[in-house]
PDB file of C-alpha atoms in Angstrom:
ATOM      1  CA  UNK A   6      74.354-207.677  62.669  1.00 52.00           C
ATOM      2  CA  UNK A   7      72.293-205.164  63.397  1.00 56.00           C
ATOM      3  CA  UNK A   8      69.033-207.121  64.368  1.00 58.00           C
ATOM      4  CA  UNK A   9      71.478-208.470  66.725  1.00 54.00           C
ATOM      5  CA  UNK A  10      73.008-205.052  68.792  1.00 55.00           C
ATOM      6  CA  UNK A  11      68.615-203.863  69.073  1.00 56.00           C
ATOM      7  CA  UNK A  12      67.798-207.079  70.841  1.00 56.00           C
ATOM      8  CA  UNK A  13      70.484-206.542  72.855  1.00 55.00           C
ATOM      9  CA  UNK A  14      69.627-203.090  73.189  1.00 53.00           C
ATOM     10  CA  UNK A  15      65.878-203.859  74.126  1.00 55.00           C
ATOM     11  CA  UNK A  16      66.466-206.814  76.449  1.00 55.00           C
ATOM     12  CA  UNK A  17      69.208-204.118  78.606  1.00 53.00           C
ATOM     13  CA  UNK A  18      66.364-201.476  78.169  1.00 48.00           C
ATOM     14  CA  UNK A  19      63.691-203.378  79.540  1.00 52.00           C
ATOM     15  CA  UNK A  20      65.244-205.894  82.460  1.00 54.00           C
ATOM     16  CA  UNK A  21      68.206-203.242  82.895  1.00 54.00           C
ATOM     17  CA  UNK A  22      66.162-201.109  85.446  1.00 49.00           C
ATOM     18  CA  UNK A  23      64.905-204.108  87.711  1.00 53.00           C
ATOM     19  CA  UNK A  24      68.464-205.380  88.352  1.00 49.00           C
ATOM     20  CA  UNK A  25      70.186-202.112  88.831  1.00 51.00           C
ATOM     21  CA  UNK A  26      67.677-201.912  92.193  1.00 52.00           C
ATOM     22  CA  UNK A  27      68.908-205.176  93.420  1.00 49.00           C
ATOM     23  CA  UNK A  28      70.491-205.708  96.893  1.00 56.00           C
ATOM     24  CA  UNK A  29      72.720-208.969  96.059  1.00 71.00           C
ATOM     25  CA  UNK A  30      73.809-209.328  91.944  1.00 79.00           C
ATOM     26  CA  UNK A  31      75.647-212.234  91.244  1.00 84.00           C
ATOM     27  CA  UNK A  32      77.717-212.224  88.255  1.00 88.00           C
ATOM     28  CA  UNK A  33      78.812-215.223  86.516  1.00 92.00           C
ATOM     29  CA  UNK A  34      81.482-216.069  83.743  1.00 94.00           C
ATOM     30  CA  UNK A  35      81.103-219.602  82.347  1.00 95.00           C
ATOM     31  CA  UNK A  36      83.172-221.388  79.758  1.00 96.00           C
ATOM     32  CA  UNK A  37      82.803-225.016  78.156  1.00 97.00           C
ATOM     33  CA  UNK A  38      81.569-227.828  76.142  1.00 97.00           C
ATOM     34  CA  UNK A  39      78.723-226.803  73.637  1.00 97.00           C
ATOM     35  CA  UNK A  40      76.854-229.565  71.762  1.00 95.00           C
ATOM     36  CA  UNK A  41      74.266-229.314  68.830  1.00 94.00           C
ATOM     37  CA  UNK A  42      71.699-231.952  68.522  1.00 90.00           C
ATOM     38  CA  UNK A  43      72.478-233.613  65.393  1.00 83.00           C
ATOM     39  CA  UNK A  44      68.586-234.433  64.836  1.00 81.00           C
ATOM     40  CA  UNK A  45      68.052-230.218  64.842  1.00 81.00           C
ATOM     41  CA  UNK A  46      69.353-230.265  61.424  1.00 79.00           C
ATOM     42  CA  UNK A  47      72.744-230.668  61.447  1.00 87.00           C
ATOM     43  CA  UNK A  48      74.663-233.366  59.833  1.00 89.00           C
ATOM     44  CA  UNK A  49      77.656-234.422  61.153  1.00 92.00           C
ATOM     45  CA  UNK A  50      78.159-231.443  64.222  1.00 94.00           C
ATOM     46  CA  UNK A  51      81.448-231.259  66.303  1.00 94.00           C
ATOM     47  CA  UNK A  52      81.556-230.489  69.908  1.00 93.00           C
ATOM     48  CA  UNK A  53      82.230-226.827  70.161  1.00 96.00           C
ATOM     49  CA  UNK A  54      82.519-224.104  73.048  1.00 97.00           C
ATOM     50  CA  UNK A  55      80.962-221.572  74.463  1.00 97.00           C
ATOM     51  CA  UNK A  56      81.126-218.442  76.650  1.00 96.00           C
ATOM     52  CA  UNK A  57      78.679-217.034  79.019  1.00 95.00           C
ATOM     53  CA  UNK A  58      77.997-213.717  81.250  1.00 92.00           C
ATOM     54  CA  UNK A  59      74.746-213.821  83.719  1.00 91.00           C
ATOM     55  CA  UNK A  60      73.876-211.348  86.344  1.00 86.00           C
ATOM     56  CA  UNK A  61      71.434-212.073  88.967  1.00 85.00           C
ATOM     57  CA  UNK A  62      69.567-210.812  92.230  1.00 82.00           C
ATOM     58  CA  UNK A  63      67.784-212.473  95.134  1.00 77.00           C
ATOM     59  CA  UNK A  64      64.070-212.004  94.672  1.00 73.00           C
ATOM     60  CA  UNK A  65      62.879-213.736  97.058  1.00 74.00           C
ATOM     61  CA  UNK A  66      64.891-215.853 100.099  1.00 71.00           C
ATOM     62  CA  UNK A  67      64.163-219.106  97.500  1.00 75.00           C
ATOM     63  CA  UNK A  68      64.375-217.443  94.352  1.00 79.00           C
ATOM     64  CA  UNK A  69      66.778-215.335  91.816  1.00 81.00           C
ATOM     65  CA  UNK A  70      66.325-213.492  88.843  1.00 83.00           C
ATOM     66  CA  UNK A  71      68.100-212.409  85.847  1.00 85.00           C
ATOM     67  CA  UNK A  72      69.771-212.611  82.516  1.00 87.00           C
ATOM     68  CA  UNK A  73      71.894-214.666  81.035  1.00 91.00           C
ATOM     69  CA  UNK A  74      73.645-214.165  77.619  1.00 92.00           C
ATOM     70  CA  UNK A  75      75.826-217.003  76.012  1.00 95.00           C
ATOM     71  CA  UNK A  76      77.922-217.874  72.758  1.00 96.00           C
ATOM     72  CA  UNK A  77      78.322-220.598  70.779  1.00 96.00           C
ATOM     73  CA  UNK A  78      80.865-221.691  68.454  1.00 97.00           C
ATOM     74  CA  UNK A  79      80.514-224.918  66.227  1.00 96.00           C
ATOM     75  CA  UNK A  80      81.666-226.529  62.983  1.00 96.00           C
ATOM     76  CA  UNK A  81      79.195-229.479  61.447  1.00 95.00           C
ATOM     77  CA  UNK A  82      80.239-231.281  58.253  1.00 94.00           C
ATOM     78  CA  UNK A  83      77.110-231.767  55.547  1.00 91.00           C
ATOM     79  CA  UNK A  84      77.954-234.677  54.039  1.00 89.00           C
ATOM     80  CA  UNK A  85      74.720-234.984  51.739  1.00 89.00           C
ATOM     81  CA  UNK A  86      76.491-232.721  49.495  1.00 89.00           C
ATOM     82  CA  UNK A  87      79.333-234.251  48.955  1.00 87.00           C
ATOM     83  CA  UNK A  88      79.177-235.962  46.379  1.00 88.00           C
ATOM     84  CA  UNK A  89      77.796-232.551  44.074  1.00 90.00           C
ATOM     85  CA  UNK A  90      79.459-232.188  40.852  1.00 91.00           C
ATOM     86  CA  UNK A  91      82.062-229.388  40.257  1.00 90.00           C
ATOM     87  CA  UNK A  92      84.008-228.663  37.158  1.00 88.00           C
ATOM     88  CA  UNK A  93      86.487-227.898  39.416  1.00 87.00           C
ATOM     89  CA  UNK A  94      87.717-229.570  42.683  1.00 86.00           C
ATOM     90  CA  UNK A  95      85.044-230.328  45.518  1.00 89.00           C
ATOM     91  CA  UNK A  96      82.587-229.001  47.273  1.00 90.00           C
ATOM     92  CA  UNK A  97      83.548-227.937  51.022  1.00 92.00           C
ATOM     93  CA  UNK A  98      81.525-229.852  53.224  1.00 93.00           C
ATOM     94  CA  UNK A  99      82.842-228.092  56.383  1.00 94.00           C
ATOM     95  CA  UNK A 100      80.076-225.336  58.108  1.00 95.00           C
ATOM     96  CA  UNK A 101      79.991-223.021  60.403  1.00 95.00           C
ATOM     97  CA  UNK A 102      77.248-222.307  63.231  1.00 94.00           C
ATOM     98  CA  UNK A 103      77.659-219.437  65.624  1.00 95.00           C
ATOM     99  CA  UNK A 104      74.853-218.456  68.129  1.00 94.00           C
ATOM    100  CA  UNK A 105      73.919-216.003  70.681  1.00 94.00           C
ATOM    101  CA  UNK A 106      71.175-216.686  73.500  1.00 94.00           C
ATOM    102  CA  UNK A 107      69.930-214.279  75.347  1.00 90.00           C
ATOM    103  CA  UNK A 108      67.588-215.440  78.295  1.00 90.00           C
ATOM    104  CA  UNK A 109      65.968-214.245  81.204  1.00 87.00           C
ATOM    105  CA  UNK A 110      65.929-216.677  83.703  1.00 85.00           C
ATOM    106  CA  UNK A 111      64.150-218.034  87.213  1.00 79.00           C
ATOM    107  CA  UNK A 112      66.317-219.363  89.821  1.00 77.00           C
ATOM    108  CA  UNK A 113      65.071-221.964  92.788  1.00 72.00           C
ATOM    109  CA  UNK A 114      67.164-222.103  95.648  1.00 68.00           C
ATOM    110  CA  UNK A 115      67.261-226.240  96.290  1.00 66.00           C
ATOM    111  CA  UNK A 116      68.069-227.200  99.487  1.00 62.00           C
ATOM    112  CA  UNK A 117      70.907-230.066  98.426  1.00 61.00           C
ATOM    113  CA  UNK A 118      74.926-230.231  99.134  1.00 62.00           C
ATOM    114  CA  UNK A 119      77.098-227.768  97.377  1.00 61.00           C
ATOM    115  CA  UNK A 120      74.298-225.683  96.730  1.00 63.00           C
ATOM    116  CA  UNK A 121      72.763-227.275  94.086  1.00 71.00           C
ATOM    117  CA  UNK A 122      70.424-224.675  91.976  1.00 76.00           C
ATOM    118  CA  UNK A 123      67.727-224.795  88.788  1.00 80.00           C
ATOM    119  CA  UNK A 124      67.179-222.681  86.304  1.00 82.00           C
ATOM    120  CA  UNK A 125      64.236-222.351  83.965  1.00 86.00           C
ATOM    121  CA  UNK A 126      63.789-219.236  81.657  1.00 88.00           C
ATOM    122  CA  UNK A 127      62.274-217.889  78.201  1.00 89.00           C
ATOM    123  CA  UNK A 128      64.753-215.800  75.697  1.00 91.00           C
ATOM    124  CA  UNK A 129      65.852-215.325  72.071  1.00 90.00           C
ATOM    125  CA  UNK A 130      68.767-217.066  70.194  1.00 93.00           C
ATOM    126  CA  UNK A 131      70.252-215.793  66.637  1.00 92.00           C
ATOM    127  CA  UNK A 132      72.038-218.417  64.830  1.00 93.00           C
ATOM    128  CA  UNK A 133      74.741-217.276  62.144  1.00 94.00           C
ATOM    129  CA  UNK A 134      75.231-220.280  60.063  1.00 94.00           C
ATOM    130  CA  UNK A 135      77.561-220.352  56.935  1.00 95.00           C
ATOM    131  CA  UNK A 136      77.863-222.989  54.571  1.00 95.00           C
ATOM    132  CA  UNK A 137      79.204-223.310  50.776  1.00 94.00           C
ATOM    133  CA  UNK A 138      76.725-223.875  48.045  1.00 93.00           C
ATOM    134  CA  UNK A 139      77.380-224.301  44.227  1.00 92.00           C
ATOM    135  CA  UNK A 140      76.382-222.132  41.743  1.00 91.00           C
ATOM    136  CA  UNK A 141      76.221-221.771  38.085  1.00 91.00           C
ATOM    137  CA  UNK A 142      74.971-225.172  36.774  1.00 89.00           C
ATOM    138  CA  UNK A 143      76.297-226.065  33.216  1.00 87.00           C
ATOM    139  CA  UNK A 144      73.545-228.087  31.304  1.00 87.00           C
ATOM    140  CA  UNK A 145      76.286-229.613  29.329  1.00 85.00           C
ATOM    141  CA  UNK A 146      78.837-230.505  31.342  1.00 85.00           C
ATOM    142  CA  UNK A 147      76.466-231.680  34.141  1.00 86.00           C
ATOM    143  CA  UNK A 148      78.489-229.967  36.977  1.00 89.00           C
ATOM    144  CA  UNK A 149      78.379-226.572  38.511  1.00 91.00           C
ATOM    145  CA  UNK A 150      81.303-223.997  37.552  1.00 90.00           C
ATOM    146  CA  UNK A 151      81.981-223.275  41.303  1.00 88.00           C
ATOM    147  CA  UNK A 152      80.562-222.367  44.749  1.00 91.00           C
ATOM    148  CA  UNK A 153      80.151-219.704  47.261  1.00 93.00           C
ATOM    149  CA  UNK A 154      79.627-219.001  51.099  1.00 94.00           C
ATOM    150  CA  UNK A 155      76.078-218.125  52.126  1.00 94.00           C
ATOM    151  CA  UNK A 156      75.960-216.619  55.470  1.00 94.00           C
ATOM    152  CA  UNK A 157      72.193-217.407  57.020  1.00 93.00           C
ATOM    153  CA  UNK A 158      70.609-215.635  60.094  1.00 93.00           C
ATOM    154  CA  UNK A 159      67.576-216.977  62.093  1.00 91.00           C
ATOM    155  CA  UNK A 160      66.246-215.514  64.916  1.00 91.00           C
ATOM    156  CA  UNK A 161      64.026-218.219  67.221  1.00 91.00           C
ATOM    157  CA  UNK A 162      62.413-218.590  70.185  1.00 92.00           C
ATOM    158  CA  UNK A 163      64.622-220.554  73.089  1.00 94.00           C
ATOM    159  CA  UNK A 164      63.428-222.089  76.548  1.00 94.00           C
ATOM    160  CA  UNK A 165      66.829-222.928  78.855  1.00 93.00           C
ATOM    161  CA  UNK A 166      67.099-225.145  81.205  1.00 90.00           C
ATOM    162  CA  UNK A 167      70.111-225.155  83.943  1.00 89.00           C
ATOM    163  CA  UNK A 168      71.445-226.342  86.763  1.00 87.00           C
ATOM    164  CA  UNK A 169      74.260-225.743  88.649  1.00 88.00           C
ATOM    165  CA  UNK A 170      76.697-226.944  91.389  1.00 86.00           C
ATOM    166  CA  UNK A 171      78.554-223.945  93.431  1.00 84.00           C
ATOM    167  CA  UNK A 172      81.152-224.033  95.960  1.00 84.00           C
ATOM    168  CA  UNK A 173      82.093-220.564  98.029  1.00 83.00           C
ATOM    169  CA  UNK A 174      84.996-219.325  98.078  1.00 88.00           C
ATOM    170  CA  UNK A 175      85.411-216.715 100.944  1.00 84.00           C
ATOM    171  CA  UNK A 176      82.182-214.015 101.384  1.00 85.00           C
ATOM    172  CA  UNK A 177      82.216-213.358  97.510  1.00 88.00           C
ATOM    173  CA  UNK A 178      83.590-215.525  94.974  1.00 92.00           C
ATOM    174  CA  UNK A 179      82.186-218.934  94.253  1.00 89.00           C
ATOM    175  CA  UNK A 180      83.479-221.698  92.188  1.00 91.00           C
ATOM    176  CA  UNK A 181      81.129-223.696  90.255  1.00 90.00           C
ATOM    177  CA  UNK A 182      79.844-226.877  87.510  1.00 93.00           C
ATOM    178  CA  UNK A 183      77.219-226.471  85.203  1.00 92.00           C
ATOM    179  CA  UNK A 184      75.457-227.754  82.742  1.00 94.00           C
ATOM    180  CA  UNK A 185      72.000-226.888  80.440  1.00 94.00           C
ATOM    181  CA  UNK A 186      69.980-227.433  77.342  1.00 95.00           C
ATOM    182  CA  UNK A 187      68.032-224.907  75.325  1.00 95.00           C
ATOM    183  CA  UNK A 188      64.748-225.674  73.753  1.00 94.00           C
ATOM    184  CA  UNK A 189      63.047-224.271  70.353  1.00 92.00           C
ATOM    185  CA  UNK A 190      59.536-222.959  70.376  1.00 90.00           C
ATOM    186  CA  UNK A 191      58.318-226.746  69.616  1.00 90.00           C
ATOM    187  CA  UNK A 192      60.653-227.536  72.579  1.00 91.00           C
ATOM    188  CA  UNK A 193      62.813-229.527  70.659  1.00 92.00           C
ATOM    189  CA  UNK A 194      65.994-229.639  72.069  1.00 92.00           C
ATOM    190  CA  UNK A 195      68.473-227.547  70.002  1.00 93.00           C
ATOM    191  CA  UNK A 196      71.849-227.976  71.958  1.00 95.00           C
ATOM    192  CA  UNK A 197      73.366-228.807  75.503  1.00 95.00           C
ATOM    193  CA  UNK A 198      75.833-227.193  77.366  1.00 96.00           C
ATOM    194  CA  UNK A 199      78.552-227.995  80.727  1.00 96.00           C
ATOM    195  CA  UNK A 200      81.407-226.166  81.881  1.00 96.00           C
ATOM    196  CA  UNK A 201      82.920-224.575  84.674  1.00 96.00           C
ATOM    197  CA  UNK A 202      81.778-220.684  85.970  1.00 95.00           C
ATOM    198  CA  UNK A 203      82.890-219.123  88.157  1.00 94.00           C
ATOM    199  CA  UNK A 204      81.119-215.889  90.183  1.00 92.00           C
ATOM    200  CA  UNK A 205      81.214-212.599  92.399  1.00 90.00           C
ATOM    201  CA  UNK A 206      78.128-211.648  94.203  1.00 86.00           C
ATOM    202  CA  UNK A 207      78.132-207.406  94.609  1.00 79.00           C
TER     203      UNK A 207
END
């Protein structure tokens, strides 16, 4: 998608410089659980997975910087089309939504055990959703001849919200737990996220 490789493009562009001048960058590689909230608009969603890659600095002794991209991968089942006529067989009520966030995100530094930490940020998230929809109604027969897959892209406004339990391991690696939600522009929650990371500061 190419909408997809110039946000990318412009996010790297823009926050690329500032984080190439820091002192300490974490990076992070996270992998887990990824909900949708079935009141967003989708009937019926399955708990699916994602992937994430962040890299952050220190700003300040209390504070860290960054960005943070993650994937999503889930299946939801519309089941108010079900029941839609076909000549044909029946209509495939199994979907497809796929999404990429990228964020750029505030870190506090909270002073509780295992080095508990929040994140807050502001970013951009492109959902690929693709569904089946008939086509081709027949007046006479009262049923469509057959169906096809629409692929959809959106591209929203996201506020994330983290946090995040980490455990060193030696002067670089840590081990870690976390967990999130992102928010639309309305800040309605769209999904929530937990899984493992795990990090290397530079």
């Amino acid at each position: 998608m190419k909408n997809k490789t110039k946000i990318l493009f412009l996010l790297m562009l823009v926050l690329g410089p500032i984080i190439l001048r820091a002192q300490e960058l974490d990076s992070r590689l996270g992998l887990g659980s990824f909900s949708l909230n079935r009141d967003y608009g989708y009937e019926r969603p399955a708990v699916g997975w994602y992937g994430s890659l962040a890299l952050t600095y220190d700003y300040s002794s209390e504070w860290t910087m960054g960005t943070v991209f993650n994937r999503s991968f889930n299946v939801y089942f519309r089941e108010s089309v079900a029941e839609t006529p076909l000549l044909i067989g029946n209509l495939p009520t199994r979907a497809e939504v796929n999404s990429d966030h990228f964020s750029f995100i505030f870190s506090r530094k909270i002073p509780f055990p295992l080095g508990l930490k929040g994140q807050i940020g502001l970013g951009l998230a492109i959902d690929e959703n693709r569904f089946y929809q008939p086509i081709l109604f027949d007046e006479e027969q009262g049923a469509y001849r057959g169906f096809n897959l629409v692929e959809q892209y959106q591209v929203g406004l996201i506020f994330p919200g983290q946090i995040a339990v980490r455990k060193a391991l030696g002067n670089r690696w840590h081990l870690g737990l976390q967990a999130g939600v992102f928010l639309d522009q309305h800040f309605r929650m769209r999904s929530s996220f937990w899984g493992p990371e795990l990090g290397y500061r530079f």
